[in-house]
Amino acid sequence: MIEIEGLSKTFTLHNQGGVVIPVMEGGALSVARGECVGLVGTSGAGKSTLMRMIYGNYLAASGRILVDGLDVTKAEPREILALRRQTLGYVSQFLRVVPRVATLDVVAEPLLAVGVHAEAARETARGLLTRLRIPERLWSLSPTSFSGGEQQRVNIARGFAHEYPCLLLDEPTASLDAANRETVLGLIDEAKARGAAIVGIFHDEAARDRVCDHTVDVSIFTPKAA
Amino acid sequence: MTTPLLEVRDIAKFYGHRIGCDKVDFDLYPGEVMGIVGESGSGKSTLLNCLAGHLTPDAGQVRFEMRTGEMADTVTMSEPERRMLSRTDWAFVHQHARDGLRMNVSAGGNVGERLMAVGARHYGNIREEAIDWLGRVEISETRVDDRPTAFSGGMQQRLQIARNLVTGPRLVFMDEPTGGLDVSVQARLLDLLRGLVREMGLSAIIVTHDLAVVRLLADRLMVMKDGHVVESGLTDQVLDDPQHAYTQLLVSSVLQV
């Protein structure tokens, strides 16, 4: 489902003397349906950068990233948006939402975007929020006022609402208590069972060992200092 | 394969020898929302006005897909044809609601007037439709006979949006739609616009200097400086991994809250 080869990335800081910082070279990754691959490496090695490039959020300098047959590095914005709507889900570490929108609608939104009927979408959202132990009295409130852990769970519920064939998970179990961590790992297992290809970053080693089929150390893609 | 709703080719507008905007080129597809950002004087409003037919560009083409499926150049079409477009398939939301509203006509009249312009004649139906639209933009039915002068800034802006969308346009131009509104009102308006865009499958071009607004509303982003497009792409990509020096400066200048 996800095939990456020859991927490189540089950042050019025009306003800081035009410094060019190479951060990745020869990046490669392959994820099959029903498989979960964990990205490992020290902080700053480029795990999140790689994930953001797969999502089309960062531009690649060279190489290709095929997600369900679409080369994200060359695709038009509308092709990437369609891919994100239908195929590629991303649970980031931070929840970014329009203020004032109720939690239930935040979670249901990805389903509405693919044309699921409003009531069916809310039903799915209610199910996920219940599993992730967000108290029902909070569902009509905007998640912007929630605690960090609650926001993280709302973000996860939103990421799992639509059954994306590909999922990117950036630290999905960070800042969760044991029970919720277990729920999230269960959601990941279910997604794998239905055939989703998953790329994950887990600092929680026990969690990584449990859900990941293998790991890729991204520091081998770090360019050697010249 | 879908075809573009709007094809913009090499648009240029000069004020004497000063550049308004130059060499602007893009396609907008049905259902897409594009943001145009840049500081004041960067040419973004000039461009929007050229696209919407308020200004005549000095060069270039603006081709719009008519309901018949043919592409018509809106720069060279006749004035009545263009006026018909701006009453039916196009909408223009001004920064100052007073520029887009008739201030001495009731709220219901403001919405109904656009319906009448496209041929609606039955008073009962027009009033009913107007009330329905006021409801959608969260203006109570009890205010239908009040004039916009009696409305708050946020309400005026929502009324302007209702007036524009009542005829079911396919393309909406917005010039700083949330400018001058306080933050809580802005959030409400953004939520409303997002919902309408999704439900009606609207395409929109939004000019703003507010990067937070484009992040939430726009699929794509164009960054302008001195009349030129310096960078364009997927909104979150341009904001999170800006390539051009000016965009980097713009993004890093935003104050963190």
Coordinates of C-alpha atoms in Angstrom, one line a residue:
Chain A
M1 CA 0.0 0.0 0.0
I2 CA 2.9 2.4 0.8
E3 CA 6.1 2.2 -1.2
I4 CA 8.9 4.7 -0.7
E5 CA 12.2 4.8 -2.4
G6 CA 15.2 7.1 -2.9
L7 CA 13.5 9.8 -0.7
S8 CA 15.5 12.8 0.3
K9 CA 14.6 16.0 2.1
T10 CA 16.3 19.3 2.7
F11 CA 15.2 22.5 4.5
T12 CA 16.4 25.8 3.2
L13 CA 16.3 28.6 5.7
H14 CA 16.2 31.7 3.5
N15 CA 15.9 34.1 6.4
Q16 CA 18.8 32.6 8.3
G17 CA 21.5 33.2 5.7
G18 CA 20.1 30.7 3.2
V19 CA 21.4 27.7 5.3
V20 CA 20.5 24.4 3.6
I21 CA 20.0 21.5 6.0
P22 CA 19.8 18.1 4.5
V23 CA 17.7 15.9 6.8
M24 CA 17.1 12.7 4.8
E25 CA 18.8 10.8 2.0
G26 CA 17.9 7.4 0.4
G27 CA 14.8 7.0 2.5
A28 CA 13.0 3.7 1.7
L29 CA 10.0 2.0 3.3
S30 CA 7.4 -0.6 2.2
V31 CA 4.2 -1.3 4.0
A32 CA 1.7 -4.0 3.0
R33 CA -2.0 -4.3 3.7
G34 CA -2.6 -5.5 7.2
E35 CA 0.9 -4.6 8.3
C36 CA 2.1 -2.2 10.9
V37 CA 5.6 -0.7 10.6
G38 CA 7.2 1.2 13.5
L39 CA 9.6 4.0 12.8
V40 CA 12.4 4.2 15.3
G41 CA 15.4 6.4 15.8
T42 CA 16.5 9.0 18.3
S43 CA 14.7 12.3 18.6
G44 CA 15.5 14.4 15.6
A45 CA 16.3 11.4 13.4
G46 CA 13.4 12.3 11.1
K47 CA 10.6 10.0 12.1
S48 CA 7.9 12.7 12.1
T49 CA 9.5 14.3 9.0
L50 CA 9.1 11.0 7.1
M51 CA 5.6 10.7 8.3
R52 CA 4.7 14.2 7.2
M53 CA 6.2 13.6 3.8
I54 CA 4.0 10.5 3.4
Y55 CA 1.0 12.7 4.3
G56 CA 2.0 15.4 1.7
N57 CA 2.5 17.9 4.5
Y58 CA 6.3 18.2 3.7
L59 CA 7.7 18.4 0.2
A60 CA 10.3 15.8 -0.8
A61 CA 13.5 17.0 -2.5
S62 CA 13.7 13.8 -4.5
G63 CA 12.5 10.2 -4.6
R64 CA 9.0 8.9 -4.6
I65 CA 6.3 8.0 -2.2
L66 CA 3.5 5.8 -3.6
V67 CA 0.4 5.6 -1.5
D68 CA -2.2 3.3 -3.0
G69 CA -0.6 4.0 -6.4
L70 CA -0.5 7.8 -6.1
D71 CA 3.0 9.5 -6.0
V72 CA 2.5 12.0 -3.3
T73 CA 5.7 13.9 -4.2
K74 CA 4.2 14.8 -7.6
A75 CA 0.5 14.9 -7.0
E76 CA -1.8 17.9 -7.4
P77 CA -3.2 19.4 -4.2
R78 CA -6.7 18.0 -5.1
E79 CA -5.3 14.5 -5.6
I80 CA -3.7 14.6 -2.2
L81 CA -6.8 15.9 -0.6
A82 CA -8.8 13.1 -2.2
L83 CA -6.3 10.6 -1.0
R84 CA -6.5 12.0 2.5
R85 CA -10.3 11.9 2.4
Q86 CA -10.6 8.3 1.2
T87 CA -7.4 6.5 1.8
L88 CA -4.9 8.0 4.1
G89 CA -5.6 8.9 7.7
Y90 CA -3.2 10.7 10.1
V91 CA -3.4 10.9 13.8
S92 CA -1.0 13.7 14.8
Q93 CA 0.1 14.5 18.2
F94 CA -2.0 17.7 18.2
L95 CA -5.6 18.2 17.7
R96 CA -6.4 21.1 15.3
V97 CA -10.0 21.9 14.9
V98 CA -12.4 24.8 14.2
P99 CA -13.3 26.4 17.5
R100 CA -16.9 26.0 18.7
V101 CA -17.5 22.7 16.9
A102 CA -18.9 20.0 19.2
T103 CA -16.6 17.0 19.9
L104 CA -19.1 14.6 18.4
D105 CA -19.1 16.5 15.1
V106 CA -15.3 16.8 15.1
V107 CA -15.1 13.0 15.3
A108 CA -17.9 12.5 12.7
E109 CA -16.4 14.9 10.2
P110 CA -14.1 12.5 8.3
L111 CA -17.2 10.3 7.7
L112 CA -19.3 13.2 6.5
A113 CA -16.5 14.1 4.1
V114 CA -16.7 10.7 2.4
G115 CA -20.5 11.0 2.1
V116 CA -21.7 8.9 5.1
H117 CA -25.1 10.0 6.3
A118 CA -25.1 12.4 9.2
E119 CA -26.9 10.2 11.7
A120 CA -24.8 7.1 10.8
A121 CA -21.6 9.2 11.1
R122 CA -22.7 10.4 14.6
E123 CA -23.5 6.8 15.6
T124 CA -20.0 5.7 14.8
A125 CA -18.5 8.8 16.5
R126 CA -20.6 8.0 19.7
G127 CA -19.3 4.4 19.6
L128 CA -15.6 5.5 19.4
L129 CA -16.0 8.2 22.0
T130 CA -17.5 5.7 24.4
R131 CA -14.7 3.2 23.8
L132 CA -12.1 5.9 24.4
R133 CA -13.9 6.9 27.6
I134 CA -14.8 10.4 26.8
P135 CA -17.7 11.2 29.1
E136 CA -21.0 11.7 27.2
R137 CA -21.5 15.1 28.9
L138 CA -18.5 16.4 27.0
W139 CA -19.6 15.4 23.5
S140 CA -21.5 18.5 22.8
L141 CA -18.6 20.8 23.9
S142 CA -15.7 21.8 21.7
P143 CA -12.5 19.8 22.5
T144 CA -10.4 23.0 22.5
S145 CA -11.2 23.2 26.2
F146 CA -10.3 19.6 27.0
S147 CA -7.2 18.3 28.8
G148 CA -4.2 17.1 26.8
G149 CA -5.1 13.4 27.2
E150 CA -8.7 14.0 26.3
Q151 CA -7.8 15.9 23.2
Q152 CA -5.4 13.1 22.2
R153 CA -8.3 10.6 22.5
V154 CA -10.6 12.8 20.5
N155 CA -7.9 13.0 17.9
I156 CA -7.6 9.2 17.9
A157 CA -11.4 8.7 17.6
R158 CA -11.4 11.1 14.6
G159 CA -8.6 9.2 13.0
F160 CA -10.3 5.9 13.3
A161 CA -13.8 7.0 12.4
H162 CA -13.4 6.3 8.7
E163 CA -11.8 3.0 8.0
Y164 CA -8.8 4.3 6.1
P165 CA -6.8 1.7 4.1
C166 CA -3.6 3.5 5.2
L167 CA -3.0 5.1 8.6
L168 CA -0.2 7.2 10.0
L169 CA 0.0 7.3 13.8
D170 CA 2.3 9.7 15.5
E171 CA 2.6 8.6 19.2
P172 CA -1.0 7.4 19.5
T173 CA -0.5 6.0 23.0
A174 CA 1.5 8.9 24.5
S175 CA -0.1 10.6 27.6
L176 CA -2.8 7.9 27.9
D177 CA -3.6 5.8 31.0
A178 CA -3.3 2.0 30.9
A179 CA -7.0 1.4 30.1
N180 CA -7.1 3.9 27.2
R181 CA -3.7 2.7 25.9
E182 CA -5.2 -0.8 25.8
T183 CA -8.2 0.6 23.8
V184 CA -6.0 2.3 21.3
L185 CA -3.9 -0.8 20.8
G186 CA -7.1 -2.7 20.3
L187 CA -8.2 -0.2 17.6
I188 CA -4.8 -0.7 15.9
D189 CA -5.2 -4.5 15.9
E190 CA -8.7 -4.2 14.4
A191 CA -7.5 -1.8 11.7
K192 CA -4.7 -4.3 10.8
A193 CA -7.3 -7.2 10.8
R194 CA -9.4 -5.3 8.2
G195 CA -6.3 -4.9 6.1
A196 CA -5.1 -1.4 6.9
A197 CA -1.4 -0.5 6.2
I198 CA -0.1 1.4 9.2
V199 CA 3.0 3.4 9.9
G200 CA 3.5 4.3 13.5
I201 CA 5.8 6.2 15.8
F202 CA 5.8 4.7 19.4
H203 CA 8.1 5.7 22.1
D204 CA 6.2 3.2 24.3
E205 CA 8.3 0.1 23.5
A206 CA 5.9 -2.4 24.9
A207 CA 3.2 -1.0 22.6
R208 CA 5.5 -1.0 19.7
D209 CA 6.5 -4.6 20.2
R210 CA 2.8 -5.6 20.5
V211 CA 1.4 -4.0 17.3
C212 CA 4.4 -3.6 14.9
D213 CA 5.3 -6.4 12.5
H214 CA 8.7 -4.9 12.1
T215 CA 10.5 -1.6 12.6
V216 CA 12.6 0.7 10.5
D217 CA 15.4 2.8 12.0
V218 CA 15.2 6.1 10.2
S219 CA 18.7 7.2 11.4
I220 CA 20.2 5.1 8.5
F221 CA 18.6 7.8 6.2
T222 CA 20.3 10.7 8.0
P223 CA 22.9 12.3 5.8
K224 CA 26.4 12.1 7.1
A225 CA 27.8 15.4 8.1
A226 CA 30.1 16.6 5.3
Chain B
M1 CA -11.9 13.0 -14.9
T2 CA -13.3 16.3 -13.7
T3 CA -12.6 19.5 -15.5
P4 CA -11.8 22.9 -13.9
L5 CA -14.6 25.3 -13.0
L6 CA -12.3 28.2 -13.5
E7 CA -9.2 28.5 -15.6
V8 CA -7.1 31.6 -15.0
R9 CA -4.3 32.3 -17.5
D10 CA -1.6 34.9 -17.3
I11 CA -3.7 37.6 -15.6
A12 CA -2.1 41.0 -15.3
K13 CA -3.3 44.3 -14.1
F14 CA -1.2 47.5 -14.0
Y15 CA -1.9 50.8 -12.4
G16 CA 0.2 53.1 -14.7
H17 CA 3.6 51.4 -14.5
R18 CA 3.0 50.0 -11.1
I19 CA 2.1 46.3 -11.0
G20 CA -1.2 45.3 -9.5
C21 CA -0.8 41.7 -10.3
D22 CA 1.1 39.9 -13.0
K23 CA 1.4 36.5 -14.6
V24 CA -1.2 34.8 -12.4
D25 CA -2.1 31.3 -13.6
F26 CA -4.1 28.6 -12.0
D27 CA -7.1 26.2 -12.3
L28 CA -9.8 25.9 -9.7
Y29 CA -11.8 22.6 -9.6
P30 CA -15.4 22.1 -8.4
G31 CA -15.6 21.9 -4.6
E32 CA -12.1 23.4 -4.1
V33 CA -11.5 26.3 -1.8
M34 CA -8.4 28.4 -2.6
G35 CA -6.9 30.9 -0.3
I36 CA -4.8 33.9 -1.4
V37 CA -2.5 35.4 1.2
G38 CA 0.0 38.2 1.2
E39 CA 0.5 41.5 3.0
S40 CA -1.5 44.6 2.0
G41 CA -0.4 45.9 -1.4
S42 CA 0.6 42.4 -2.5
G43 CA -2.1 42.5 -5.2
K44 CA -4.4 39.9 -3.8
S45 CA -7.5 42.1 -3.8
T46 CA -6.6 43.4 -7.3
L47 CA -6.5 39.8 -8.5
L48 CA -9.8 38.9 -6.8
N49 CA -11.5 41.9 -8.4
C50 CA -10.1 40.9 -11.8
L51 CA -11.4 37.4 -11.4
A52 CA -14.8 38.5 -10.3
G53 CA -15.2 41.0 -13.1
H54 CA -15.0 44.1 -11.0
L55 CA -11.8 45.2 -12.7
T56 CA -10.8 44.6 -16.3
P57 CA -7.4 42.9 -16.4
D58 CA -4.8 44.3 -18.9
A59 CA -3.9 40.9 -20.1
G60 CA -5.0 37.2 -19.7
Q61 CA -8.0 35.1 -19.6
V62 CA -10.5 34.0 -17.0
R63 CA -12.5 31.1 -18.3
F64 CA -15.5 29.9 -16.3
E65 CA -17.4 26.7 -16.9
M66 CA -21.0 27.7 -17.7
R67 CA -24.0 25.5 -16.7
T68 CA -24.1 24.3 -20.3
G69 CA -20.6 22.9 -19.8
E70 CA -18.8 25.3 -22.2
M71 CA -16.0 27.5 -21.0
A72 CA -16.6 31.2 -21.4
D73 CA -14.0 33.9 -21.1
T74 CA -15.5 36.3 -18.5
V75 CA -13.1 39.0 -19.5
T76 CA -14.4 39.3 -23.0
M77 CA -18.1 38.4 -22.5
S78 CA -20.7 41.2 -22.7
E79 CA -21.5 43.3 -19.6
P80 CA -25.1 41.9 -19.3
E81 CA -23.7 38.3 -19.5
R82 CA -21.2 39.0 -16.8
R83 CA -23.9 40.7 -14.7
M84 CA -26.1 37.7 -15.1
L85 CA -23.2 35.5 -13.9
S86 CA -22.6 37.6 -10.8
R87 CA -26.3 37.3 -9.9
T88 CA -26.6 33.5 -10.4
D89 CA -23.4 31.3 -10.5
W90 CA -21.1 33.8 -8.7
A91 CA -21.2 35.4 -5.3
F92 CA -19.0 38.0 -3.8
V93 CA -18.6 38.4 -0.1
H94 CA -17.1 41.8 0.7
Q95 CA -15.0 42.6 3.7
H96 CA -17.4 45.3 4.8
A97 CA -20.9 43.9 4.9
R98 CA -22.3 47.3 4.1
D99 CA -20.6 47.1 0.6
G100 CA -22.6 43.9 -0.1
L101 CA -25.9 44.7 1.5
R102 CA -28.7 47.2 0.9
M103 CA -28.7 48.9 4.3
N104 CA -32.2 50.5 3.9
V105 CA -33.9 47.3 3.0
S106 CA -35.0 44.7 5.5
A107 CA -32.9 41.5 6.1
G108 CA -35.6 39.4 4.3
G109 CA -35.6 41.9 1.5
N110 CA -31.9 41.7 1.1
V111 CA -32.0 37.9 0.7
G112 CA -35.2 38.0 -1.4
E113 CA -33.9 40.7 -3.8
R114 CA -31.3 38.3 -5.2
L115 CA -34.0 35.6 -5.7
M116 CA -36.1 38.1 -7.6
A117 CA -33.1 39.0 -9.8
V118 CA -33.1 35.5 -11.0
G119 CA -36.9 35.5 -11.7
A120 CA -38.6 34.5 -8.5
R121 CA -42.0 36.3 -8.3
H122 CA -44.1 34.6 -5.7
Y123 CA -43.9 36.7 -2.5
G124 CA -44.8 33.9 -0.1
N125 CA -42.1 31.6 -1.6
I126 CA -39.5 34.3 -1.6
R127 CA -40.2 35.2 2.1
E128 CA -40.1 31.5 3.1
E129 CA -36.8 31.0 1.3
A130 CA -35.4 34.1 2.9
I131 CA -36.4 32.9 6.4
D132 CA -34.9 29.5 5.7
W133 CA -31.6 31.1 4.7
L134 CA -31.6 33.5 7.7
G135 CA -32.0 30.3 9.8
R136 CA -29.0 28.7 8.1
V137 CA -26.8 31.6 9.0
E138 CA -28.2 31.7 12.5
I139 CA -30.3 34.8 12.2
S140 CA -33.7 34.5 14.0
E141 CA -36.9 34.6 12.0
T142 CA -38.0 37.4 14.3
R143 CA -35.4 39.7 12.7
V144 CA -36.5 39.2 9.1
D145 CA -38.2 42.6 8.9
D146 CA -35.4 44.5 10.6
R147 CA -32.9 46.5 8.6
P148 CA -29.2 45.5 8.6
T149 CA -28.4 48.9 10.3
A150 CA -29.9 47.3 13.4
F151 CA -27.6 44.3 13.2
S152 CA -24.2 43.7 14.8
G153 CA -21.2 43.4 12.6
G154 CA -21.2 39.6 12.8
M155 CA -24.9 39.4 11.9
Q156 CA -24.4 41.8 9.0
Q157 CA -21.7 39.5 7.7
R158 CA -23.8 36.4 8.0
L159 CA -26.7 38.3 6.3
Q160 CA -24.4 39.1 3.5
I161 CA -23.4 35.5 3.1
A162 CA -27.1 34.4 3.1
R163 CA -27.9 37.0 0.4
N164 CA -25.0 35.7 -1.7
L165 CA -25.7 32.0 -1.3
V166 CA -29.5 32.0 -1.7
T167 CA -29.3 31.6 -5.5
G168 CA -27.1 28.5 -5.2
P169 CA -23.9 29.9 -6.8
R170 CA -21.1 27.6 -7.8
L171 CA -18.3 30.0 -7.2
V172 CA -17.9 32.4 -4.3
F173 CA -15.3 35.1 -4.1
M174 CA -14.5 36.4 -0.6
D175 CA -12.5 39.4 0.3
E176 CA -11.3 39.2 4.0
P177 CA -14.7 37.7 5.1
T178 CA -13.7 37.6 8.7
G179 CA -11.7 40.8 8.8
G180 CA -12.9 43.3 11.4
L181 CA -14.9 40.8 13.4
D182 CA -14.0 39.9 16.9
V183 CA -12.5 36.5 17.4
S184 CA -15.5 34.6 18.8
V185 CA -17.6 35.9 15.9
Q186 CA -14.9 34.9 13.5
A187 CA -14.9 31.3 14.8
R188 CA -18.7 31.0 14.3
L189 CA -18.5 32.4 10.8
L190 CA -15.7 30.0 9.9
D191 CA -17.6 27.1 11.1
L192 CA -20.7 28.3 9.2
L193 CA -18.7 28.7 6.0
R194 CA -17.1 25.3 6.2
G195 CA -20.4 23.7 6.7
L196 CA -21.9 25.5 3.7
V197 CA -19.0 24.7 1.5
R198 CA -19.3 21.0 2.3
E199 CA -23.1 20.8 2.0
M200 CA -23.4 22.9 -1.2
G201 CA -20.2 21.7 -2.9
L202 CA -19.1 25.3 -3.4
S203 CA -15.9 26.4 -4.9
A204 CA -14.4 29.5 -3.3
I205 CA -11.5 31.9 -3.6
I206 CA -10.7 33.6 -0.3
V207 CA -8.4 36.6 0.0
T208 CA -7.2 37.2 3.5
H209 CA -4.1 38.1 5.4
D210 CA -5.0 35.7 8.3
L211 CA -3.1 32.5 8.0
A212 CA -5.2 30.8 10.7
V213 CA -8.3 31.4 8.6
V214 CA -6.8 29.9 5.4
R215 CA -5.6 26.9 7.4
L216 CA -9.1 26.1 8.5
L217 CA -11.0 27.0 5.3
A218 CA -8.7 26.6 2.3
D219 CA -7.6 23.4 0.5
R220 CA -5.0 25.2 -1.5
L221 CA -3.0 28.3 -1.0
M222 CA -1.4 31.0 -3.2
V223 CA 1.1 33.4 -1.6
M224 CA 1.5 36.8 -3.3
K225 CA 4.1 39.4 -3.0
D226 CA 4.5 42.6 -5.1
G227 CA 1.9 41.4 -7.6
H228 CA 3.4 38.0 -8.2
V229 CA 2.5 34.5 -7.0
V230 CA 5.7 33.4 -5.1
E231 CA 4.4 30.0 -3.9
S232 CA 1.4 27.8 -4.2
G233 CA 0.3 24.4 -3.1
L234 CA -1.6 22.4 -0.5
T235 CA -2.5 24.8 2.3
D236 CA -0.9 22.8 5.2
Q237 CA 2.2 22.1 3.1
V238 CA 2.8 25.7 2.2
L239 CA 2.3 26.8 5.9
D240 CA 4.3 23.9 7.5
D241 CA 7.1 23.6 4.9
P242 CA 7.2 26.9 3.1
Q243 CA 9.8 27.0 0.3
H244 CA 10.0 30.7 -0.7
A245 CA 11.9 33.2 1.5
Y246 CA 8.8 35.5 1.7
T247 CA 6.5 32.7 2.8
Q248 CA 9.0 31.6 5.4
L249 CA 9.0 35.1 6.7
L250 CA 5.3 35.3 6.7
V251 CA 4.8 32.1 8.5
S252 CA 7.4 32.8 11.1
S253 CA 6.0 36.3 11.8
V254 CA 2.7 34.9 13.1
L255 CA 2.4 35.5 16.8
Q256 CA 1.8 32.4 18.8
V257 CA -1.2 32.4 21.1

